[in-house]
mmCIF file of C-alpha atoms and ligand atoms in Angstrom:
data_model
loop_
_atom_site.group_PDB
_atom_site.id
_atom_site.type_symbol
_atom_site.label_atom_id
_atom_site.label_comp_id
_atom_site.label_asym_id
_atom_site.label_seq_id
_atom_site.Cartn_x
_atom_site.Cartn_y
_atom_site.Cartn_z
ATOM 1 C CA MET B 5 -24.419 17.175 0.408
ATOM 2 C CA VAL B 6 -23.380 20.821 0.054
ATOM 3 C CA ALA B 7 -25.473 23.366 -1.839
ATOM 4 C CA MET B 8 -23.973 24.492 -5.131
ATOM 5 C CA ARG B 9 -23.061 28.132 -5.496
ATOM 6 C CA GLU B 10 -21.357 29.731 -8.452
ATOM 7 C CA MET B 11 -17.845 30.971 -7.716
ATOM 8 C CA THR B 12 -17.459 33.435 -10.559
ATOM 9 C CA GLU B 13 -14.586 35.882 -10.463
ATOM 10 C CA PRO B 14 -15.708 38.956 -8.461
ATOM 11 C CA LYS B 15 -15.450 42.442 -9.922
ATOM 12 C CA ASP B 16 -13.504 43.590 -6.871
ATOM 13 C CA LEU B 17 -11.062 40.732 -7.329
ATOM 14 C CA PHE B 18 -8.326 42.281 -5.186
ATOM 15 C CA ASP B 19 -10.491 43.159 -2.215
ATOM 16 C CA PRO B 20 -8.795 41.413 0.764
ATOM 17 C CA ARG B 21 -12.210 40.377 2.121
ATOM 18 C CA HIS B 22 -12.398 37.640 -0.520
ATOM 19 C CA TYR B 23 -9.337 35.992 1.003
ATOM 20 C CA THR B 24 -9.835 36.153 4.767
ATOM 21 C CA ARG B 25 -10.633 32.428 4.934
ATOM 22 C CA VAL B 26 -7.310 31.575 3.317
ATOM 23 C CA ARG B 27 -5.627 33.368 6.206
ATOM 24 C CA ARG B 28 -7.129 31.228 8.951
ATOM 25 C CA PRO B 29 -4.854 28.710 10.734
ATOM 26 C CA PHE B 30 -4.273 25.867 8.301
ATOM 27 C CA HIS B 31 -6.683 23.345 9.857
ATOM 28 C CA SER B 32 -9.637 25.662 9.236
ATOM 29 C CA ALA B 33 -8.207 27.589 6.267
ATOM 30 C CA GLU B 34 -9.550 27.502 2.741
ATOM 31 C CA THR B 35 -7.386 27.180 -0.335
ATOM 32 C CA LEU B 36 -7.086 30.096 -2.717
ATOM 33 C CA PRO B 37 -10.392 30.528 -4.565
ATOM 34 C CA PRO B 38 -10.526 28.749 -7.943
ATOM 35 C CA TRP B 39 -10.407 32.035 -9.877
ATOM 36 C CA CYS B 40 -6.817 32.544 -8.679
ATOM 37 C CA TYR B 41 -5.930 29.741 -11.111
ATOM 38 C CA THR B 42 -8.104 30.810 -14.025
ATOM 39 C CA SER B 43 -8.437 34.593 -13.984
ATOM 40 C CA GLU B 44 -6.586 36.734 -16.535
ATOM 41 C CA ARG B 45 -6.695 39.693 -14.130
ATOM 42 C CA TRP B 46 -5.229 37.655 -11.274
ATOM 43 C CA TYR B 47 -2.507 36.331 -13.542
ATOM 44 C CA GLU B 48 -1.638 39.834 -14.779
ATOM 45 C CA ARG B 49 -1.326 40.970 -11.173
ATOM 46 C CA GLU B 50 0.950 38.009 -10.388
ATOM 47 C CA LYS B 51 3.233 39.070 -13.205
ATOM 48 C CA GLU B 52 3.603 42.535 -11.689
ATOM 49 C CA THR B 53 3.752 41.598 -8.001
ATOM 50 C CA ILE B 54 5.632 38.288 -8.180
ATOM 51 C CA PHE B 55 7.508 37.586 -11.399
ATOM 52 C CA LYS B 56 8.613 41.169 -11.933
ATOM 53 C CA LYS B 57 9.647 41.624 -8.293
ATOM 54 C CA TYR B 58 11.305 38.344 -7.319
ATOM 55 C CA TRP B 59 14.186 36.311 -8.710
ATOM 56 C CA ASN B 60 13.354 33.881 -11.507
ATOM 57 C CA CYS B 61 15.462 30.969 -12.650
ATOM 58 C CA LEU B 62 16.175 30.541 -16.354
ATOM 59 C CA GLY B 63 18.192 27.342 -16.134
ATOM 60 C CA HIS B 64 21.806 26.330 -15.844
ATOM 61 C CA GLU B 65 24.628 28.658 -16.820
ATOM 62 C CA SER B 66 25.812 26.081 -19.367
ATOM 63 C CA ARG B 67 23.113 27.553 -21.593
ATOM 64 C CA VAL B 68 25.746 30.258 -22.195
ATOM 65 C CA PRO B 69 29.010 28.303 -21.902
ATOM 66 C CA GLU B 70 31.503 30.763 -23.493
ATOM 67 C CA PRO B 71 31.950 34.522 -23.890
ATOM 68 C CA GLY B 72 29.557 35.440 -26.722
ATOM 69 C CA SER B 73 27.144 32.533 -26.046
ATOM 70 C CA TYR B 74 23.552 33.708 -25.858
ATOM 71 C CA PHE B 75 19.983 32.498 -25.701
ATOM 72 C CA THR B 76 16.718 34.322 -26.181
ATOM 73 C CA GLN B 77 13.581 33.692 -24.194
ATOM 74 C CA THR B 78 10.336 35.507 -23.518
ATOM 75 C CA PHE B 79 9.508 35.699 -19.835
ATOM 76 C CA CYS B 80 6.261 37.320 -18.673
ATOM 77 C CA ASP B 81 5.807 38.858 -22.136
ATOM 78 C CA VAL B 82 9.269 40.455 -22.056
ATOM 79 C CA PRO B 83 11.588 39.243 -24.833
ATOM 80 C CA LEU B 84 15.005 38.701 -23.284
ATOM 81 C CA ILE B 85 18.494 37.979 -24.452
ATOM 82 C CA VAL B 86 20.857 36.357 -21.975
ATOM 83 C CA VAL B 87 24.501 36.558 -22.989
ATOM 84 C CA ARG B 88 27.895 35.829 -21.490
ATOM 85 C CA GLY B 89 30.242 38.803 -21.818
ATOM 86 C CA GLN B 90 33.937 38.822 -22.675
ATOM 87 C CA ASP B 91 34.466 39.120 -18.917
ATOM 88 C CA LYS B 92 32.514 35.813 -18.536
ATOM 89 C CA VAL B 93 29.732 37.578 -16.614
ATOM 90 C CA VAL B 94 26.182 36.487 -17.523
ATOM 91 C CA ARG B 95 23.919 39.442 -18.342
ATOM 92 C CA ALA B 96 20.299 39.790 -19.402
ATOM 93 C CA PHE B 97 18.910 42.486 -21.691
ATOM 94 C CA VAL B 98 15.547 43.321 -23.161
ATOM 95 C CA ASN B 99 15.697 41.892 -26.670
ATOM 96 C CA SER B 100 14.404 45.072 -28.277
ATOM 97 C CA CYS B 101 16.562 47.450 -30.270
ATOM 98 C CA THR B 102 16.993 50.972 -28.930
ATOM 99 C CA HIS B 103 16.658 52.382 -32.456
ATOM 100 C CA ARG B 104 13.066 51.480 -33.312
ATOM 101 C CA GLY B 105 12.291 48.491 -31.200
ATOM 102 C CA SER B 106 12.982 45.460 -33.357
ATOM 103 C CA ILE B 107 13.714 42.062 -31.840
ATOM 104 C CA MET B 108 17.439 41.677 -32.376
ATOM 105 C CA MET B 109 18.389 38.047 -31.821
ATOM 106 C CA GLU B 110 16.431 34.801 -32.154
ATOM 107 C CA GLY B 111 17.051 31.323 -30.793
ATOM 108 C CA GLU B 112 20.454 30.684 -29.268
ATOM 109 C CA GLY B 113 24.061 30.554 -30.414
ATOM 110 C CA SER B 114 27.251 32.524 -30.273
ATOM 111 C CA CYS B 115 27.974 36.082 -31.386
ATOM 112 C CA ASN B 116 30.579 38.833 -31.187
ATOM 113 C CA HIS B 117 27.944 41.541 -30.996
ATOM 114 C CA ILE B 118 24.234 41.738 -30.384
ATOM 115 C CA LYS B 119 23.119 42.904 -33.791
ATOM 116 C CA CYS B 120 19.759 44.211 -34.955
ATOM 117 C CA PRO B 121 18.659 42.885 -38.363
ATOM 118 C CA TYR B 122 16.594 45.979 -39.206
ATOM 119 C CA HIS B 123 19.217 48.747 -39.638
ATOM 120 C CA ALA B 124 22.208 46.773 -38.398
ATOM 121 C CA TRP B 125 22.832 48.607 -35.150
ATOM 122 C CA ALA B 126 25.309 46.655 -33.069
ATOM 123 C CA PHE B 127 25.643 46.360 -29.295
ATOM 124 C CA SER B 128 28.519 44.967 -27.293
ATOM 125 C CA LEU B 129 28.013 41.826 -25.216
ATOM 126 C CA GLU B 130 27.814 44.231 -22.275
ATOM 127 C CA GLY B 131 24.872 46.065 -23.883
ATOM 128 C CA GLU B 132 26.591 49.268 -25.096
ATOM 129 C CA LEU B 133 25.651 50.622 -28.490
ATOM 130 C CA VAL B 134 28.818 50.358 -30.569
ATOM 131 C CA GLY B 135 27.734 50.488 -34.221
ATOM 132 C CA THR B 136 25.224 52.672 -36.099
ATOM 133 C CA PRO B 137 25.896 52.228 -39.857
ATOM 134 C CA MET B 138 25.582 55.371 -41.996
ATOM 135 C CA PHE B 139 24.752 57.435 -38.913
ATOM 136 C CA GLU B 140 27.273 59.443 -36.943
ATOM 137 C CA GLU B 141 27.267 60.710 -33.386
ATOM 138 C CA SER B 142 26.281 64.379 -33.082
ATOM 139 C CA GLU B 143 25.130 66.896 -30.516
ATOM 140 C CA HIS B 144 21.694 65.249 -30.865
ATOM 141 C CA PHE B 145 22.781 61.695 -30.601
ATOM 142 C CA ARG B 146 25.278 59.964 -28.360
ATOM 143 C CA LYS B 147 25.706 56.223 -28.547
ATOM 144 C CA ALA B 148 26.258 56.134 -24.794
ATOM 145 C CA ASP B 149 22.610 57.168 -24.273
ATOM 146 C CA HIS B 150 21.233 54.257 -26.286
ATOM 147 C CA GLY B 151 22.535 51.099 -24.642
ATOM 148 C CA LEU B 152 20.245 48.126 -24.161
ATOM 149 C CA ALA B 153 17.837 47.973 -21.244
ATOM 150 C CA GLN B 154 19.465 45.626 -18.742
ATOM 151 C CA ILE B 155 17.689 43.189 -16.431
ATOM 152 C CA ARG B 156 19.544 42.046 -13.327
ATOM 153 C CA ALA B 157 21.078 38.604 -13.618
ATOM 154 C CA GLU B 158 23.049 36.475 -11.170
ATOM 155 C CA VAL B 159 24.388 32.957 -11.181
ATOM 156 C CA TRP B 160 23.672 31.027 -7.989
ATOM 157 C CA ASN B 161 24.932 27.459 -7.664
ATOM 158 C CA GLY B 162 25.366 27.287 -11.441
ATOM 159 C CA LEU B 163 21.802 28.498 -12.066
ATOM 160 C CA ILE B 164 20.945 31.740 -13.867
ATOM 161 C CA PHE B 165 18.446 33.968 -12.076
ATOM 162 C CA ILE B 166 16.986 37.225 -13.390
ATOM 163 C CA ASN B 167 15.134 40.016 -11.645
ATOM 164 C CA PHE B 168 13.220 42.862 -13.302
ATOM 165 C CA ASP B 169 13.285 44.969 -10.142
ATOM 166 C CA PRO B 170 16.385 47.191 -10.056
ATOM 167 C CA SER B 171 16.032 47.627 -6.283
ATOM 168 C CA ALA B 172 15.665 43.917 -5.454
ATOM 169 C CA GLN B 173 18.049 42.362 -2.930
ATOM 170 C CA ALA B 174 21.118 40.574 -4.270
ATOM 171 C CA MET B 175 20.602 36.802 -4.456
ATOM 172 C CA THR B 176 22.694 35.979 -1.396
ATOM 173 C CA ASP B 177 20.689 38.394 0.789
ATOM 174 C CA TYR B 178 17.449 37.302 -0.827
ATOM 175 C CA LEU B 179 18.140 33.652 -0.056
ATOM 176 C CA GLY B 180 19.093 34.216 3.579
ATOM 177 C CA ASP B 181 20.581 31.029 5.031
ATOM 178 C CA LEU B 182 19.909 28.884 1.967
ATOM 179 C CA THR B 183 23.289 29.473 0.334
ATOM 180 C CA ASP B 184 25.079 28.141 3.424
ATOM 181 C CA ARG B 185 22.652 25.243 3.823
ATOM 182 C CA VAL B 186 23.322 23.921 0.327
ATOM 183 C CA ALA B 187 27.043 24.773 0.171
ATOM 184 C CA PRO B 188 28.100 21.137 0.913
ATOM 185 C CA TRP B 189 26.645 20.029 -2.441
ATOM 186 C CA LYS B 190 29.068 22.334 -4.337
ATOM 187 C CA ALA B 191 26.421 22.640 -7.071
ATOM 188 C CA GLY B 192 28.270 25.579 -8.644
ATOM 189 C CA GLU B 193 31.085 23.205 -9.587
ATOM 190 C CA MET B 194 28.771 20.605 -11.112
ATOM 191 C CA VAL B 195 28.066 20.099 -14.792
ATOM 192 C CA CYS B 196 24.586 20.140 -16.263
ATOM 193 C CA VAL B 197 24.027 16.852 -18.081
ATOM 194 C CA ALA B 198 20.411 17.275 -19.174
ATOM 195 C CA ARG B 199 17.814 19.978 -19.714
ATOM 196 C CA ARG B 200 14.279 18.761 -20.400
ATOM 197 C CA GLU B 201 11.153 20.690 -21.330
ATOM 198 C CA PHE B 202 7.565 19.837 -20.380
ATOM 199 C CA PRO B 203 4.485 21.853 -21.348
ATOM 200 C CA VAL B 204 1.723 21.750 -18.724
ATOM 201 C CA LYS B 205 -1.908 22.693 -19.262
ATOM 202 C CA SER B 206 -2.372 24.090 -15.789
ATOM 203 C CA ASN B 207 -1.840 27.272 -13.877
ATOM 204 C CA TRP B 208 1.763 27.505 -12.698
ATOM 205 C CA LYS B 209 0.689 27.471 -9.017
ATOM 206 C CA PHE B 210 -0.921 24.038 -9.247
ATOM 207 C CA TYR B 211 2.413 22.563 -10.241
ATOM 208 C CA ALA B 212 4.300 24.657 -7.682
ATOM 209 C CA GLU B 213 1.940 23.691 -4.857
ATOM 210 C CA ASN B 214 2.336 20.040 -5.721
ATOM 211 C CA TRP B 215 6.044 20.429 -4.975
ATOM 212 C CA SER B 216 5.193 21.170 -1.345
ATOM 213 C CA ASP B 217 2.556 18.463 -1.044
ATOM 214 C CA GLY B 218 3.656 15.180 0.533
ATOM 215 C CA TYR B 219 0.064 13.937 0.681
ATOM 216 C CA HIS B 220 -0.211 12.971 -3.000
ATOM 217 C CA VAL B 221 2.894 10.758 -3.123
ATOM 218 C CA PRO B 222 1.306 7.391 -2.124
ATOM 219 C CA PHE B 223 -1.487 7.910 -4.659
ATOM 220 C CA VAL B 224 -0.106 9.815 -7.650
ATOM 221 C CA HIS B 225 3.265 8.055 -7.437
ATOM 222 C CA GLN B 226 1.910 4.733 -6.224
ATOM 223 C CA THR B 227 4.082 2.605 -8.520
ATOM 224 C CA THR B 228 7.121 4.922 -8.621
ATOM 225 C CA LEU B 229 8.312 7.145 -5.750
ATOM 226 C CA ASN B 230 6.063 5.438 -3.255
ATOM 227 C CA LYS B 231 8.020 2.197 -3.657
ATOM 228 C CA LYS B 232 10.697 3.838 -1.576
ATOM 229 C CA ARG B 233 9.689 4.192 2.043
ATOM 230 C CA VAL B 234 9.623 7.766 3.314
ATOM 231 C CA SER B 235 10.234 7.696 7.051
ATOM 232 C CA LYS B 236 9.373 11.364 7.659
ATOM 233 C CA ARG B 237 9.308 14.860 6.265
ATOM 234 C CA ASP B 238 10.587 18.064 7.816
ATOM 235 C CA PHE B 239 8.620 21.130 6.817
ATOM 236 C CA HIS B 240 9.676 24.706 6.507
ATOM 237 C CA ASP B 241 9.903 26.603 9.775
ATOM 238 C CA PRO B 242 10.199 30.363 9.216
ATOM 239 C CA SER B 243 11.956 30.777 12.562
ATOM 240 C CA VAL B 244 14.714 28.403 11.379
ATOM 241 C CA HIS B 245 14.735 28.802 7.605
ATOM 242 C CA ILE B 246 15.394 32.413 6.780
ATOM 243 C CA GLY B 247 15.072 33.641 3.205
ATOM 244 C CA ASN B 248 12.809 33.715 0.161
ATOM 245 C CA TYR B 249 12.347 29.986 -0.076
ATOM 246 C CA LEU B 250 10.078 27.267 1.238
ATOM 247 C CA MET B 251 11.672 23.932 2.053
ATOM 248 C CA HIS B 252 10.888 20.375 2.956
ATOM 249 C CA TYR B 253 13.263 17.544 3.654
ATOM 250 C CA THR B 254 12.147 14.022 2.761
ATOM 251 C CA TYR B 255 13.821 11.195 4.680
ATOM 252 C CA PHE B 256 14.546 7.869 2.959
ATOM 253 C CA SER B 257 17.600 5.722 2.514
ATOM 254 C CA GLY B 258 19.666 5.645 -0.673
ATOM 255 C CA SER B 259 18.780 7.395 -3.934
ATOM 256 C CA ARG B 260 15.311 7.871 -5.422
ATOM 257 C CA GLY B 261 16.786 8.712 -8.848
ATOM 258 C CA THR B 262 16.060 5.317 -10.411
ATOM 259 C CA PRO B 263 13.832 2.395 -9.349
ATOM 260 C CA GLU B 264 15.143 -0.055 -6.745
ATOM 261 C CA GLY B 265 17.729 -2.435 -8.144
ATOM 262 C CA GLN B 266 18.772 -0.178 -11.032
ATOM 263 C CA LYS B 267 22.155 1.420 -11.387
ATOM 264 C CA LYS B 268 22.779 4.701 -9.544
ATOM 265 C CA PHE B 269 25.276 7.499 -9.736
ATOM 266 C CA PRO B 270 27.921 7.432 -7.024
ATOM 267 C CA GLU B 271 26.962 9.231 -3.838
ATOM 268 C CA LEU B 272 28.217 12.772 -3.431
ATOM 269 C CA ASP B 273 30.872 13.675 -0.924
ATOM 270 C CA LEU B 274 28.441 14.968 1.718
ATOM 271 C CA PRO B 275 28.416 14.828 5.512
ATOM 272 C CA LYS B 276 26.461 11.868 6.922
ATOM 273 C CA GLU B 277 23.607 14.029 8.172
ATOM 274 C CA LEU B 278 22.886 15.219 4.608
ATOM 275 C CA LYS B 279 22.718 11.689 3.220
ATOM 276 C CA ILE B 280 19.446 10.652 4.786
ATOM 277 C CA GLY B 281 17.066 11.935 2.120
ATOM 278 C CA THR B 282 16.616 14.899 -0.208
ATOM 279 C CA PHE B 283 16.512 18.608 0.615
ATOM 280 C CA PHE B 284 13.859 20.373 -1.479
ATOM 281 C CA PRO B 285 13.888 24.178 -1.388
ATOM 282 C CA TYR B 286 11.356 26.038 -3.530
ATOM 283 C CA VAL B 287 13.172 29.281 -4.374
ATOM 284 C CA HIS B 288 10.606 32.030 -4.970
ATOM 285 C CA ALA B 289 9.423 32.825 -7.543
ATOM 286 C CA ASN B 290 9.834 29.876 -9.883
ATOM 287 C CA ALA B 291 12.610 27.402 -8.981
ATOM 288 C CA MET B 292 12.067 23.948 -7.482
ATOM 289 C CA VAL B 293 15.462 22.616 -6.507
ATOM 290 C CA GLY B 294 16.314 19.144 -5.242
ATOM 291 C CA PHE B 295 19.573 18.478 -3.400
ATOM 292 C CA ALA B 296 19.874 14.692 -3.394
ATOM 293 C CA ILE B 297 22.613 12.327 -2.294
ATOM 294 C CA ASP B 298 23.747 11.756 -5.885
ATOM 295 C CA LEU B 299 22.742 14.838 -7.905
ATOM 296 C CA VAL B 300 21.178 18.280 -7.868
ATOM 297 C CA SER B 301 18.191 19.098 -10.036
ATOM 298 C CA CYS B 302 16.276 22.274 -10.690
ATOM 299 C CA THR B 303 12.902 22.649 -12.345
ATOM 300 C CA GLU B 304 11.979 26.164 -13.324
ATOM 301 C CA ILE B 305 8.343 27.019 -14.003
ATOM 302 C CA ILE B 306 7.721 29.476 -16.801
ATOM 303 C CA PRO B 307 4.161 30.837 -16.560
ATOM 304 C CA GLU B 308 2.357 31.119 -19.898
ATOM 305 C CA GLY B 309 -1.045 32.544 -18.965
ATOM 306 C CA PRO B 310 -3.580 31.566 -16.312
ATOM 307 C CA GLY B 311 -4.075 28.047 -17.688
ATOM 308 C CA ALA B 312 -0.625 27.040 -18.922
ATOM 309 C CA CYS B 313 2.989 26.863 -17.890
ATOM 310 C CA ARG B 314 6.169 25.197 -19.072
ATOM 311 C CA LEU B 315 8.712 23.320 -16.999
ATOM 312 C CA PHE B 316 12.403 23.032 -17.688
ATOM 313 C CA THR B 317 14.425 20.593 -15.620
ATOM 314 C CA SER B 318 18.206 20.749 -15.352
ATOM 315 C CA THR B 319 20.142 17.799 -13.939
ATOM 316 C CA MET B 320 23.554 18.481 -12.392
ATOM 317 C CA VAL B 321 26.260 16.054 -11.267
ATOM 318 C CA PRO B 322 29.962 16.411 -10.403
ATOM 319 C CA LYS B 323 32.271 16.384 -13.430
ATOM 320 C CA ALA B 324 33.829 13.147 -12.151
ATOM 321 C CA THR B 325 30.425 11.432 -12.254
ATOM 322 C CA ALA B 326 29.802 12.630 -15.820
ATOM 323 C CA GLU B 327 33.158 11.166 -16.862
ATOM 324 C CA LEU B 328 32.433 7.636 -15.612
ATOM 325 C CA PRO B 329 32.463 4.968 -18.360
ATOM 326 C CA GLU B 330 28.786 3.984 -18.018
ATOM 327 C CA PHE B 331 27.552 7.461 -17.233
ATOM 328 C CA GLN B 332 25.359 7.970 -20.293
ATOM 329 C CA GLU B 333 23.599 4.669 -19.808
ATOM 330 C CA THR B 334 22.907 5.433 -16.132
ATOM 331 C CA LEU B 335 21.765 8.953 -16.976
ATOM 332 C CA GLU B 336 19.188 7.514 -19.389
ATOM 333 C CA LEU B 337 17.782 5.450 -16.505
ATOM 334 C CA TYR B 338 17.518 8.556 -14.322
ATOM 335 C CA LEU B 339 15.863 10.616 -17.055
ATOM 336 C CA LYS B 340 13.421 7.882 -17.991
ATOM 337 C CA TYR B 341 12.358 7.503 -14.369
ATOM 338 C CA SER B 342 12.076 11.221 -13.700
ATOM 339 C CA ASP B 343 9.985 11.631 -16.879
ATOM 340 C CA ILE B 344 7.509 9.050 -15.563
ATOM 341 C CA VAL B 345 7.354 10.715 -12.139
ATOM 342 C CA ARG B 346 6.983 14.168 -13.673
ATOM 343 C CA ASP B 347 4.214 13.010 -15.974
ATOM 344 C CA GLU B 348 2.364 11.738 -12.922
ATOM 345 C CA ASP B 349 2.619 15.212 -11.352
ATOM 346 C CA VAL B 350 1.709 16.972 -14.608
ATOM 347 C CA ILE B 351 -1.439 14.875 -14.970
ATOM 348 C CA ALA B 352 -2.385 15.740 -11.366
ATOM 349 C CA ALA B 353 -1.889 19.490 -11.986
ATOM 350 C CA GLU B 354 -3.861 19.360 -15.239
ATOM 351 C CA ARG B 355 -6.721 17.595 -13.491
ATOM 352 C CA GLN B 356 -6.790 20.319 -10.831
ATOM 353 C CA GLN B 357 -6.922 22.949 -13.572
ATOM 354 C CA ARG B 358 -9.887 21.297 -15.260
ATOM 355 C CA GLY B 359 -11.633 21.112 -11.900
ATOM 356 C CA ALA B 360 -10.912 24.765 -11.079
ATOM 357 C CA GLU B 361 -12.311 25.951 -14.411
ATOM 358 C CA SER B 362 -15.834 24.919 -13.473
ATOM 359 C CA ALA B 363 -18.095 27.753 -12.361
ATOM 360 C CA TYR B 364 -19.103 25.521 -9.450
ATOM 361 C CA ALA B 365 -15.588 24.851 -8.207
ATOM 362 C CA LYS B 366 -15.198 26.163 -4.670
ATOM 363 C CA PRO B 367 -12.242 26.710 -2.346
ATOM 364 C CA GLY B 368 -10.879 23.546 -0.782
ATOM 365 C CA CYS B 369 -9.121 22.791 2.513
ATOM 366 C CA PHE B 370 -5.788 21.508 3.838
ATOM 367 C CA THR B 371 -4.604 18.481 5.792
ATOM 368 C CA PRO B 372 -1.474 18.235 7.988
ATOM 369 C CA GLN B 373 0.301 16.562 5.063
ATOM 370 C CA ASP B 374 -0.295 19.390 2.618
ATOM 371 C CA LYS B 375 0.040 22.145 5.202
ATOM 372 C CA LEU B 376 3.024 23.557 3.331
ATOM 373 C CA VAL B 377 0.733 24.328 0.388
ATOM 374 C CA HIS B 378 -1.112 26.662 2.755
ATOM 375 C CA ASP B 379 2.158 28.449 3.554
ATOM 376 C CA TYR B 380 2.826 28.682 -0.164
ATOM 377 C CA ASP B 381 -0.627 30.150 -0.860
ATOM 378 C CA LEU B 382 -0.157 32.720 1.916
ATOM 379 C CA TRP B 383 3.107 33.773 0.268
ATOM 380 C CA ILE B 384 1.215 34.269 -3.019
ATOM 381 C CA LEU B 385 -1.598 36.124 -1.283
ATOM 382 C CA ASP B 386 0.798 38.463 0.519
ATOM 383 C CA ARG B 387 2.315 39.432 -2.832
ATOM 384 C CA VAL B 388 -0.824 39.733 -4.932
ATOM 385 C CA ILE B 389 -3.189 41.257 -2.338
ATOM 386 C CA GLY B 390 -0.771 42.509 0.312
ATOM 387 C CA ASN B 391 -0.681 41.285 3.887
ATOM 388 C CA SER B 392 -2.494 44.134 5.577
ATOM 389 C CA GLY B 393 -5.822 42.225 5.784
ATOM 390 C CA PRO B 394 -9.300 43.606 5.082
HETATM 391 S S1 FES A 5 15.316 48.938 -35.212
HETATM 392 FE FE1 FES A 5 17.212 48.058 -34.782
HETATM 393 S S2 FES A 5 18.597 49.088 -36.030
HETATM 394 FE FE2 FES A 5 16.707 50.007 -36.471
HETATM 395 FE FE1 FE2 A 6 4.710 14.444 -7.075
#
């Protein structure tokens, strides 16, 4: 029996001394304290030090298929509009008019201009102010000074990423060797055949940590994923894997996309050594990508406060696969199975959240099989607190 002590959020929340035990070698390390998953102040700091500094995935570029296609989305309290320009480049802007701040576009669709409903100012798809009805340019006012605030956006392997930090590294530098590692999948040439949304009543990190946790699979996925024998897992090695990602490779034979005996998509044209399991990079800050033998999938986590997040999963296959006669039927099997598996993970994350919300919850520990979660938590800690130590 261990004596109970209340673990309320300390006033000096960002004092590094509260986190020294997380920094021990993993076998004696503690997990992040429970308040890191429940505290408004911690969450606000994550927004500034993680989500507004690192690249964030907003799904597949087919969300904006043609010049003029757009979607709107609020990310970390910033209303955004993502639009494909006449030059086919995907751009992101703050969805707030430079006249007097109105939201300009809602939902998604196609447009020739980004137009504000309040006084009908119009912006080009590239964000320049081009129309100000009943108001002329003058020595006091030049349209060129009133373009939309632009957020950096890049498409990597067909996925849209945004970054609020104007001085952030370009995606290819940011990802180090990852672009080369996943090049054989040719994900940028694939088509997105499904995008699914899942609300989760847990802190975003509980779901993200679960991605790096091989320990839960025999228990949480007892009747699903665990039916397929995993022979081993390779874990991220920072001396080998260079870039802002955290990977594991799970070894098993065949595809895990549908239960044994059910129809599968054809295998991708990959070298033999990449057909022995699935490569799972977690791209900081919010993208969990799976490079499998028959598809590529990406789940982006959208944080929605300390106790909630939302997942969006995109499924990508080669165009030739999507054109097969029984494709739709097979896809339904894949989606049905992945929904079951995801629900199992969501329930696990929501249980952790309920546990962490107790005043008596205390930091936990790690095992060799969830060691990667420790690496993940250190990454978080280095961003939120800094890595200088107490
Ligand atoms: S606030 Fe947009 S045109 Fe006036
Ligand atoms: Fe899982």
